PDB file of C-alpha atoms in Angstrom:
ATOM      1  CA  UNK V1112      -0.114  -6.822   7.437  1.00  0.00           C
ATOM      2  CA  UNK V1113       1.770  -9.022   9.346  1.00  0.00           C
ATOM      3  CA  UNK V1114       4.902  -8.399  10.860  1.00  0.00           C
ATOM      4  CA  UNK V1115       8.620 -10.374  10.191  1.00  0.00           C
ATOM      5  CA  UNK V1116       7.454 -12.307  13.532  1.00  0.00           C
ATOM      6  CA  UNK V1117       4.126 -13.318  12.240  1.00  0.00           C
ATOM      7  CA  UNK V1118       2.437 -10.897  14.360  1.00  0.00           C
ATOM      8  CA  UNK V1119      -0.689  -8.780  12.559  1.00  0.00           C
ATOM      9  CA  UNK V1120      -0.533  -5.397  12.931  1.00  0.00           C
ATOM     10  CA  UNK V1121      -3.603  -4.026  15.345  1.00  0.00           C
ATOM     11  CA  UNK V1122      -4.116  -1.408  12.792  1.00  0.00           C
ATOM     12  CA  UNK V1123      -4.927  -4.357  10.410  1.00  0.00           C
ATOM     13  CA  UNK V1124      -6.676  -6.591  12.608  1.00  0.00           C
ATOM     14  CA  UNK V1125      -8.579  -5.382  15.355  1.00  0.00           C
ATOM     15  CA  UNK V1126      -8.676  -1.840  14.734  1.00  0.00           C
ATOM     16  CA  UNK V1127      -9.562  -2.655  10.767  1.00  0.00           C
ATOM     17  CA  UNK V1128     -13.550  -1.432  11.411  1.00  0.00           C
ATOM     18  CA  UNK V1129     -12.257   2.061  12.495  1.00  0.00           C
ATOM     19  CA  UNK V1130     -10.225   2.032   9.074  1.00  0.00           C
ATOM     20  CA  UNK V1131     -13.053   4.334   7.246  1.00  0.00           C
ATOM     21  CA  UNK V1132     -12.224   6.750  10.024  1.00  0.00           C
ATOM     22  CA  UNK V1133      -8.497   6.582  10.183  1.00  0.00           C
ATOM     23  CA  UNK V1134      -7.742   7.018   6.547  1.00  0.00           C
ATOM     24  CA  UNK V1135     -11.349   7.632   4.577  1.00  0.00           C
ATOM     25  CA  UNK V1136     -12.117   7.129   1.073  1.00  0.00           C
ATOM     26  CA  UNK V1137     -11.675  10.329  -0.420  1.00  0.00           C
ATOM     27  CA  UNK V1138      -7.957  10.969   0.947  1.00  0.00           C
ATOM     28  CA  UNK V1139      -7.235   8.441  -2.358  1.00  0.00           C
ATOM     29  CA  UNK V1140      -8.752  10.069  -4.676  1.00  0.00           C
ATOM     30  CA  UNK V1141      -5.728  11.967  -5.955  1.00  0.00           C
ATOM     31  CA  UNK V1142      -3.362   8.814  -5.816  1.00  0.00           C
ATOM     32  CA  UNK V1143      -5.701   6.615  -7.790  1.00  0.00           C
ATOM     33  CA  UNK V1144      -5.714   9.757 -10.392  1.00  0.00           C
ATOM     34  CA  UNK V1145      -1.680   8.803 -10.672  1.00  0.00           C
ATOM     35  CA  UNK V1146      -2.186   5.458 -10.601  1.00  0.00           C
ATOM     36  CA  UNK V1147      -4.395   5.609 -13.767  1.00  0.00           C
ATOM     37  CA  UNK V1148      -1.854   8.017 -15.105  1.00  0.00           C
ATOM     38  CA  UNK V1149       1.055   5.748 -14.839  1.00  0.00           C
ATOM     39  CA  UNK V1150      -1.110   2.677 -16.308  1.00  0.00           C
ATOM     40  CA  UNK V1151      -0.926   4.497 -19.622  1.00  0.00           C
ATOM     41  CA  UNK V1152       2.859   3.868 -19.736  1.00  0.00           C
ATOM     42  CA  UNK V1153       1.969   0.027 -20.662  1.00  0.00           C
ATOM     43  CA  UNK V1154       2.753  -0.934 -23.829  1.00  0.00           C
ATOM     44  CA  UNK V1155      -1.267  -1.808 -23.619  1.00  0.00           C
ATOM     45  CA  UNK V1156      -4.348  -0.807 -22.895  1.00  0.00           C
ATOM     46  CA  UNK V1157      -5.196  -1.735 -19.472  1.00  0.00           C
ATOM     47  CA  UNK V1158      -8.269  -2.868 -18.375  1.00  0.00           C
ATOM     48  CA  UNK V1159      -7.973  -5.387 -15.997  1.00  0.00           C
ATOM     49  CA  UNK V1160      -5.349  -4.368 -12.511  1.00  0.00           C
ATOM     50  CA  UNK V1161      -4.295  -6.791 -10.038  1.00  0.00           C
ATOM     51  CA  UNK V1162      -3.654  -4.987  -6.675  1.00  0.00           C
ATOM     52  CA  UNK V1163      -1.948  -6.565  -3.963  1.00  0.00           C
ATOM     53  CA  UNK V1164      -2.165  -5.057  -0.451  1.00  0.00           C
ATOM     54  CA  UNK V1165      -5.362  -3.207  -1.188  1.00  0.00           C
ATOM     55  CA  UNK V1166      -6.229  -2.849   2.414  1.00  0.00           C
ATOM     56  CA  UNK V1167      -9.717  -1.606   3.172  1.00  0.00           C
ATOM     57  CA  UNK V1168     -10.378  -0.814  -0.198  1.00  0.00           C
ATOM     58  CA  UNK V1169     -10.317   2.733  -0.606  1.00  0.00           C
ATOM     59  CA  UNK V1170      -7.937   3.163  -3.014  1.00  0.00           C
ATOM     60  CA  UNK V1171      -9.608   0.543  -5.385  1.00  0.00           C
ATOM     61  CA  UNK V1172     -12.967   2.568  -4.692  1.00  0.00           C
ATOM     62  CA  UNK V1173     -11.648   5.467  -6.845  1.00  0.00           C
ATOM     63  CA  UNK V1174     -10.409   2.458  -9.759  1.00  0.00           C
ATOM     64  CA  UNK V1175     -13.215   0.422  -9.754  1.00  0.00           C
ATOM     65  CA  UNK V1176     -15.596   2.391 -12.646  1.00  0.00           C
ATOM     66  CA  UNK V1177     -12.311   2.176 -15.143  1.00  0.00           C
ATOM     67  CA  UNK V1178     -10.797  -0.902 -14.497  1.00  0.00           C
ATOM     68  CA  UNK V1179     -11.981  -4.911 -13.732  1.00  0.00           C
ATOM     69  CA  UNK V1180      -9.985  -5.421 -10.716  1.00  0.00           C
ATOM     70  CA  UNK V1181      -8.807  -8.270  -8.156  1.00  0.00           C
ATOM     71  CA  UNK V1182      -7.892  -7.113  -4.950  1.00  0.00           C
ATOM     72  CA  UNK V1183      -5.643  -9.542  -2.557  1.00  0.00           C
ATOM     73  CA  UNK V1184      -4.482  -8.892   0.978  1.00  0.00           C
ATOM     74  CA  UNK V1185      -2.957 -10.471   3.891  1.00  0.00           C
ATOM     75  CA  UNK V1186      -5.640  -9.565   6.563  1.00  0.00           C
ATOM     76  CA  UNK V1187      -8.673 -11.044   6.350  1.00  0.00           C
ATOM     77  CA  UNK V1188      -9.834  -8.297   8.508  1.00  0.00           C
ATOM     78  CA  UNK V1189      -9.207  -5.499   6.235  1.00  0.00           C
ATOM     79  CA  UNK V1190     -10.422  -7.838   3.602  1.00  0.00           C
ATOM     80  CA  UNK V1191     -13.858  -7.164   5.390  1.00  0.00           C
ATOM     81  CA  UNK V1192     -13.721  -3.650   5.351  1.00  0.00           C
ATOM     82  CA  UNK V1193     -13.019  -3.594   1.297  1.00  0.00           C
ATOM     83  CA  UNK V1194     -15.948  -5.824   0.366  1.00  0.00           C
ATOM     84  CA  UNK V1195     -18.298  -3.580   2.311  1.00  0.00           C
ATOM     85  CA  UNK V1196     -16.716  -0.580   0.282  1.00  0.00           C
ATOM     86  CA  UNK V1197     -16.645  -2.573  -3.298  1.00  0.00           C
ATOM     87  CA  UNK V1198     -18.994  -5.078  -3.351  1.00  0.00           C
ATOM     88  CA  UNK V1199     -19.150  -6.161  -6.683  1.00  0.00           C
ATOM     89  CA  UNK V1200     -14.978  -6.251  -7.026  1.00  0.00           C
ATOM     90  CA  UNK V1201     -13.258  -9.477  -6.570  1.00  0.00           C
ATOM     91  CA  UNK V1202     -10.887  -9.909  -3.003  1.00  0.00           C
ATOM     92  CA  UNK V1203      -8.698 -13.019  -2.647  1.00  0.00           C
ATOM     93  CA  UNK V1204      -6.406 -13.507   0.650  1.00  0.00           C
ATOM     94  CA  UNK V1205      -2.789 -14.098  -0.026  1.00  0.00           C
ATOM     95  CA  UNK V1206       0.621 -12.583   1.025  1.00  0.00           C
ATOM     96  CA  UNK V1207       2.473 -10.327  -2.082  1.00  0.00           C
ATOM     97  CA  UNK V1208       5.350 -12.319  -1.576  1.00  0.00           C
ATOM     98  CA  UNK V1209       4.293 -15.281  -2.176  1.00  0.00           C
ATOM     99  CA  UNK V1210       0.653 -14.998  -4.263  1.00  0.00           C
ATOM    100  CA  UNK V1211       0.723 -16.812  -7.542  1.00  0.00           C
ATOM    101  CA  UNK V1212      -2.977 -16.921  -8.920  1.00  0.00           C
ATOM    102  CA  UNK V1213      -1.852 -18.913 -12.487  1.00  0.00           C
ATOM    103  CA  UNK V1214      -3.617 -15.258 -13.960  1.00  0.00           C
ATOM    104  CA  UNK V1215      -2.271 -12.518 -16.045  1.00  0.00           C
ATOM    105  CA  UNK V1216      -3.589  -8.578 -16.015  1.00  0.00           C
ATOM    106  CA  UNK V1217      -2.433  -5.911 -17.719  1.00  0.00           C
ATOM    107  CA  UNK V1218      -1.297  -3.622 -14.972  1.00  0.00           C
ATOM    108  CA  UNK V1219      -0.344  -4.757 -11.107  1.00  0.00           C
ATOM    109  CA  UNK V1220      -0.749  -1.666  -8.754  1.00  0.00           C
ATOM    110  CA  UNK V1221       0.998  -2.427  -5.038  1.00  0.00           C
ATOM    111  CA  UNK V1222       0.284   1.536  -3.057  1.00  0.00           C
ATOM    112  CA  UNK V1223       1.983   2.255   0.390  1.00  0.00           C
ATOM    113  CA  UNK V1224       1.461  -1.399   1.393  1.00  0.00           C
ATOM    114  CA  UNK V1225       4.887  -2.442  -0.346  1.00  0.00           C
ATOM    115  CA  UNK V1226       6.639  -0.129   2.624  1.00  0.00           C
ATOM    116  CA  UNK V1227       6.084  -3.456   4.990  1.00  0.00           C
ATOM    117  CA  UNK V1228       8.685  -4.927   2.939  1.00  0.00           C
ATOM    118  CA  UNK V1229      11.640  -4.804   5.094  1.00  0.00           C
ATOM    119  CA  UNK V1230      14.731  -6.994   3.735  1.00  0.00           C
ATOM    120  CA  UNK V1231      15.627  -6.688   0.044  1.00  0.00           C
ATOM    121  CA  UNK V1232      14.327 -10.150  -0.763  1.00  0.00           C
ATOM    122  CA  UNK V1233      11.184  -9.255   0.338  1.00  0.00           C
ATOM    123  CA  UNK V1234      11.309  -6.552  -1.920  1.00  0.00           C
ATOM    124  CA  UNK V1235      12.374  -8.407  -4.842  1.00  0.00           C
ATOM    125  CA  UNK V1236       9.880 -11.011  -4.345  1.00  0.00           C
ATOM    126  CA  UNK V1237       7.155  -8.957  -4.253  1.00  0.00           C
ATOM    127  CA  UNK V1238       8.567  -7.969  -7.783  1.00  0.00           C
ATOM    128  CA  UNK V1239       8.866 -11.430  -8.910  1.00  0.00           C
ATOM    129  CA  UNK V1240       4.845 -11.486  -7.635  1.00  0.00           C
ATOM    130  CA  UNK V1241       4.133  -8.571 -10.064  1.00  0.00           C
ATOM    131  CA  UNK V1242       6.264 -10.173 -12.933  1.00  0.00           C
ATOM    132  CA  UNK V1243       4.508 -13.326 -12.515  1.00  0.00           C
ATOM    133  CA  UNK V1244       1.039 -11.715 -12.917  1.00  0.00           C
ATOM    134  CA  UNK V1245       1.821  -9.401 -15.859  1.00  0.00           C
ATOM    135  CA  UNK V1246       1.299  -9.847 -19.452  1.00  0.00           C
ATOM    136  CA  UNK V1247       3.788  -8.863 -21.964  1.00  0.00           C
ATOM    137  CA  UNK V1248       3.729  -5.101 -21.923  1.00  0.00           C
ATOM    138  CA  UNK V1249       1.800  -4.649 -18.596  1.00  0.00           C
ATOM    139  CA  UNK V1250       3.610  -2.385 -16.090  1.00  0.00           C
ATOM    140  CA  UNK V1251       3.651  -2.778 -12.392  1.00  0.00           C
ATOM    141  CA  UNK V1252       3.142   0.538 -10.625  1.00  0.00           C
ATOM    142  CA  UNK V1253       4.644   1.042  -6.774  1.00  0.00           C
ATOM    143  CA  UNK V1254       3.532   3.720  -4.118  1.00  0.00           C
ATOM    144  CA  UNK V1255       6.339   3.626  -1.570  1.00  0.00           C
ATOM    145  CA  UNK V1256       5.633   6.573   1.096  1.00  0.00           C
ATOM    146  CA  UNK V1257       9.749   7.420   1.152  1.00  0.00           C
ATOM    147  CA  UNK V1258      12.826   5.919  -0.233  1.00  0.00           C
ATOM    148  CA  UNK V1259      15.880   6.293   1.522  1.00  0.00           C
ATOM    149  CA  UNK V1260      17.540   9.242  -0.756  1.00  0.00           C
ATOM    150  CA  UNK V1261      14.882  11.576   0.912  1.00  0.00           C
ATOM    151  CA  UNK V1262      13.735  10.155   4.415  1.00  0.00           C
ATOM    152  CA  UNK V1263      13.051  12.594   6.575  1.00  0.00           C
ATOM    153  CA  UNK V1264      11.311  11.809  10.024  1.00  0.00           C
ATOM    154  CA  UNK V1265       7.703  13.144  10.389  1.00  0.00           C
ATOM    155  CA  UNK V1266       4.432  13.501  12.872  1.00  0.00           C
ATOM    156  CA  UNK V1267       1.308  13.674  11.787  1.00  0.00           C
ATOM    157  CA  UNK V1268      -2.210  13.457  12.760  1.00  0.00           C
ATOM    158  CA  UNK V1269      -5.429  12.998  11.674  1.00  0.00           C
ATOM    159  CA  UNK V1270      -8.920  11.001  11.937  1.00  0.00           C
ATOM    160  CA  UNK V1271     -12.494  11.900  11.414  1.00  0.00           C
ATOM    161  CA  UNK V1272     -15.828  11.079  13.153  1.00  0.00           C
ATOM    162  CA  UNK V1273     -18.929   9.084  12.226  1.00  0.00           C
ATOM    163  CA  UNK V1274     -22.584   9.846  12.357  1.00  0.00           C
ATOM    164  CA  UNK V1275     -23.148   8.041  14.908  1.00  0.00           C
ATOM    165  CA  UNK V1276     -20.758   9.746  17.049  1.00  0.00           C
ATOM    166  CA  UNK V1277     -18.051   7.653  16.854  1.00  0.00           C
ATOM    167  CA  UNK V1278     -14.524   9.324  15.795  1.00  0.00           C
ATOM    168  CA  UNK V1279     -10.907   8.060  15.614  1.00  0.00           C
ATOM    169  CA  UNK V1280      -7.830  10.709  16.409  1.00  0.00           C
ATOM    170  CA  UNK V1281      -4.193   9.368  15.744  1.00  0.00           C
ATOM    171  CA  UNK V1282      -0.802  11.071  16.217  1.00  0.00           C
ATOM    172  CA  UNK V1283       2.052   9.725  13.671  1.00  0.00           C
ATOM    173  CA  UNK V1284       5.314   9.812  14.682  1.00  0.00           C
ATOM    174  CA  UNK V1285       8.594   8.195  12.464  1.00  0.00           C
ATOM    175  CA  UNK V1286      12.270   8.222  13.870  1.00  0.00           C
ATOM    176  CA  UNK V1287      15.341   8.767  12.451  1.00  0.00           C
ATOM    177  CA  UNK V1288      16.969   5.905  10.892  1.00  0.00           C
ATOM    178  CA  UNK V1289      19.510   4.124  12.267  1.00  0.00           C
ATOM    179  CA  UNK V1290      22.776   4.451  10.150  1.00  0.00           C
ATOM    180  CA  UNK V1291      22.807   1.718   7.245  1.00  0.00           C
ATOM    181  CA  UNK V1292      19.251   0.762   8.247  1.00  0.00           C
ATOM    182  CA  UNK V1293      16.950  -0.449   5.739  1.00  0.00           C
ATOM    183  CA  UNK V1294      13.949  -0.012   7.913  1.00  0.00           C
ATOM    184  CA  UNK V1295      12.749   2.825  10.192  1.00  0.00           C
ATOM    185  CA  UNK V1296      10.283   3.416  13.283  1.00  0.00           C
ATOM    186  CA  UNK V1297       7.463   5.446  13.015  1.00  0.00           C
ATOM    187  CA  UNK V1298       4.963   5.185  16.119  1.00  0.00           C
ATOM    188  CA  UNK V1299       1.182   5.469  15.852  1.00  0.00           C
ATOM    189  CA  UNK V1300      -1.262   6.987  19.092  1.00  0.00           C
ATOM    190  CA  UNK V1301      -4.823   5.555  18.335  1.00  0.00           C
ATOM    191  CA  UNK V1302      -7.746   7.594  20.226  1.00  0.00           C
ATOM    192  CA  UNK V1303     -11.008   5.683  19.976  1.00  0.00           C
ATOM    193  CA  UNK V1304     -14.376   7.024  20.584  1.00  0.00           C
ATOM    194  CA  UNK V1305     -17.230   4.872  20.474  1.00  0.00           C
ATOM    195  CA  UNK V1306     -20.951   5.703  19.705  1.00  0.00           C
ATOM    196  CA  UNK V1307     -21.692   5.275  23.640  1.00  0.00           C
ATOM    197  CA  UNK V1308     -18.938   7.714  24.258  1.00  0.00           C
ATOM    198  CA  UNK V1309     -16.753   5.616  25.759  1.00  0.00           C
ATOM    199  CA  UNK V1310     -13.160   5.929  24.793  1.00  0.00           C
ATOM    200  CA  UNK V1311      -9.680   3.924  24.434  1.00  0.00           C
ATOM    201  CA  UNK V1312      -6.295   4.210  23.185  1.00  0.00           C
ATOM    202  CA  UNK V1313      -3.837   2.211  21.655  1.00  0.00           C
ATOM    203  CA  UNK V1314      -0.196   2.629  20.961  1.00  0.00           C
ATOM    204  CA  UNK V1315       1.792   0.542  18.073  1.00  0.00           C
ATOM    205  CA  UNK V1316       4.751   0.800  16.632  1.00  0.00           C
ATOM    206  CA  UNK V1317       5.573  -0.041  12.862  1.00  0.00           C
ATOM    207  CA  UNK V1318       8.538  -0.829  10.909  1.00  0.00           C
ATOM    208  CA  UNK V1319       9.092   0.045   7.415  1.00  0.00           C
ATOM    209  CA  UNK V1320      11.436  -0.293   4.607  1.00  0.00           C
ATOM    210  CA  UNK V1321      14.107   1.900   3.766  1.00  0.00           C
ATOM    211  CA  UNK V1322      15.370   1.610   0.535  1.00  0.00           C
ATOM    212  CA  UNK V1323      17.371   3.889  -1.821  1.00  0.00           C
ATOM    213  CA  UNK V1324      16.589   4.360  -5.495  1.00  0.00           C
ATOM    214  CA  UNK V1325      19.038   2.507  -6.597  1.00  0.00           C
ATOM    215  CA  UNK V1326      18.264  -0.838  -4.801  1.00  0.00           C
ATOM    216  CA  UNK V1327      14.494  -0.163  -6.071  1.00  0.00           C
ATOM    217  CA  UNK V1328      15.662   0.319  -9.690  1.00  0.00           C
ATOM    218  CA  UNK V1329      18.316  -2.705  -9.339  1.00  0.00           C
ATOM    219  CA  UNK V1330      15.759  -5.064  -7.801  1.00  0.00           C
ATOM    220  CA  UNK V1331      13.334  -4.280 -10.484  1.00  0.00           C
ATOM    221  CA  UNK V1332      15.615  -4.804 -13.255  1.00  0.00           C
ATOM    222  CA  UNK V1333      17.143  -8.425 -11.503  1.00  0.00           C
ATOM    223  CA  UNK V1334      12.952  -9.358 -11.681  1.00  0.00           C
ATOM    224  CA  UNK V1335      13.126  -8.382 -15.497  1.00  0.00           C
ATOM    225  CA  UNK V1336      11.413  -5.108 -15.814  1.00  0.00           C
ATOM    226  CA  UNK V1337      12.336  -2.148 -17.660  1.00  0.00           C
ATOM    227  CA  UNK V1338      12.546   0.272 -14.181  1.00  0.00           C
ATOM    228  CA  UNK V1339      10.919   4.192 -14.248  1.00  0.00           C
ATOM    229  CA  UNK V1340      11.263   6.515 -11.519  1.00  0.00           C
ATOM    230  CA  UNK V1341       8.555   9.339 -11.197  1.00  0.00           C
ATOM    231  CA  UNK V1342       9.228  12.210  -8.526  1.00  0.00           C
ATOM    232  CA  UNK V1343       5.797  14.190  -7.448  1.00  0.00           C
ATOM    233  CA  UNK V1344       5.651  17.696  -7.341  1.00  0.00           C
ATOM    234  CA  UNK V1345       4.561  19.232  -4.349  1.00  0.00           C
ATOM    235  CA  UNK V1346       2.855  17.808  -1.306  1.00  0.00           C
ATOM    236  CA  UNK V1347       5.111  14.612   0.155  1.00  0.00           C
ATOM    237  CA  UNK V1348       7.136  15.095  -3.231  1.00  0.00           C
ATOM    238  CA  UNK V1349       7.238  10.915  -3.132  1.00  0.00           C
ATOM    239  CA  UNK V1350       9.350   8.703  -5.366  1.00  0.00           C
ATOM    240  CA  UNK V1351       6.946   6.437  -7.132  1.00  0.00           C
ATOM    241  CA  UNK V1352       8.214   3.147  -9.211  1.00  0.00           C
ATOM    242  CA  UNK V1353       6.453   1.680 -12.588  1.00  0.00           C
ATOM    243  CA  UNK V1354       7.907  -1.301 -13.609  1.00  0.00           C
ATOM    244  CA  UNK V1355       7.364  -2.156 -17.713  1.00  0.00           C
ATOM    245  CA  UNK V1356       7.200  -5.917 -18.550  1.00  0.00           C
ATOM    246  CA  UNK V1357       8.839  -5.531 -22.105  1.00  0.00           C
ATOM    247  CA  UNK V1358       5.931  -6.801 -25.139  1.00  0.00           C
ATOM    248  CA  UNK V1359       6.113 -10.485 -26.380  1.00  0.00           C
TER     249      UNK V1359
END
């Protein structure tokens, strides 16, 4: 992802090969099980999913056996990682704000990705992206990691190692909020170990959107969709969007 400078992110770009270490495959199983879940609220069968900001790929690796899908994303980088991790699936470079492939699926899927939209328009024209690419009675599903009705700050960590003895440790770390903000801080601590043993670290800071419910649901509705809010139950307890494109 790139920032509202034009900068990519290092996670994105030069630290993309350590993704399958930083956030591996199977930590998406259980959010591509909701993802399917909230595909059935289409007014039609879905077979065919358009996801933009699909990263390295891992989410799509849990999708890929139920659905056709085309996978777009900003970094070409990350791009890499996902065609190592689903060959056989289709990956086009373009920005979600902007993407307009002249196709139609039934079911556009945008995970924790749509948090690097900052400013309301970029919000609502990712929306007018996942109108644009719907057919009548589609639905456009959104993962957003926190909405602004529940932010609370957090710190995290996590990684994994390789067989070849390679391993990645990170430390998450979010801020409070300004007042009025519609973005927050959260800081990530990259340690690096390479296969020789040799080891590096890298600090980055990323800003997010922060965006109440209501600006999610008004946005949605100003694109044309008919706007559903589903709260999880337990874990993060996140706030999860499906937009309905209303049947011809």
């Amino acid at each position: 992802m790139t920032t509202a400078s034009g900068t990519t992110l290092r996670l994105y770009g030069e630290l993309a090969p350590w993704w399958p270490l930083i956030s591996p495959v199977e930590v998406y199983e259980e959010d591509a099980a909701t993802a399917a879940e909230l595909f059935a609220l289409a007014a039609r069968p879905v077979r065919e999913v358009l996801e933009l900001g699909s990263g390295g790929g891992h989410l799509a690796r849990h999708l890929r056996d139920g659905f056709t899908l085309t996978l777009v994303d900003l970094s070409p980088a990350m791009l890499s990682v996902s065609r190592a991790v689903n060959p056989d699936v289709e990956h086009l470079a373009g920005d979600m704000r902007e993407l307009r492939l002249g196709r139609a699926f039934d079911a556009v899927l945008v995970h924790d990705a749509i948090d690097y939209m900052t400013t309301a328009e970029d919000l609502a024209a990712t929306f007018r992206t996942a109108w644009a690419h719907l057919r009548p009675g589609g639905v456009a599903v959104f993962f957003p990691d926190h909405v602004a009705d529940t932010y609370e700050p957090v710190t995290d960590c996590g990684g994994s190692d390789a067989p070849d003895g390679s391993g990645v440790r990170y430390l998450e770390w979010s801020l409070p909020p300004a007042p009025g903000a519609t973005t927050v801080r959260t800081d990530y601590s990259f340690t690096l170990r390479a296969a020789d043993g040799s080891v590096r670290l890298v600090h980055e800071a990323h800003h997010t959107g922060l965006f109440p419910v209501a600006e999610w649901q008004r946005l949605l509705a100003e694109a044309g969709f008919a706007a559903t809010t589903v709260t999880e139950q337990g874990g993060a307890e996140r706030t999860l969007f499906v937009g309905s494109r209303p049947p011809a």
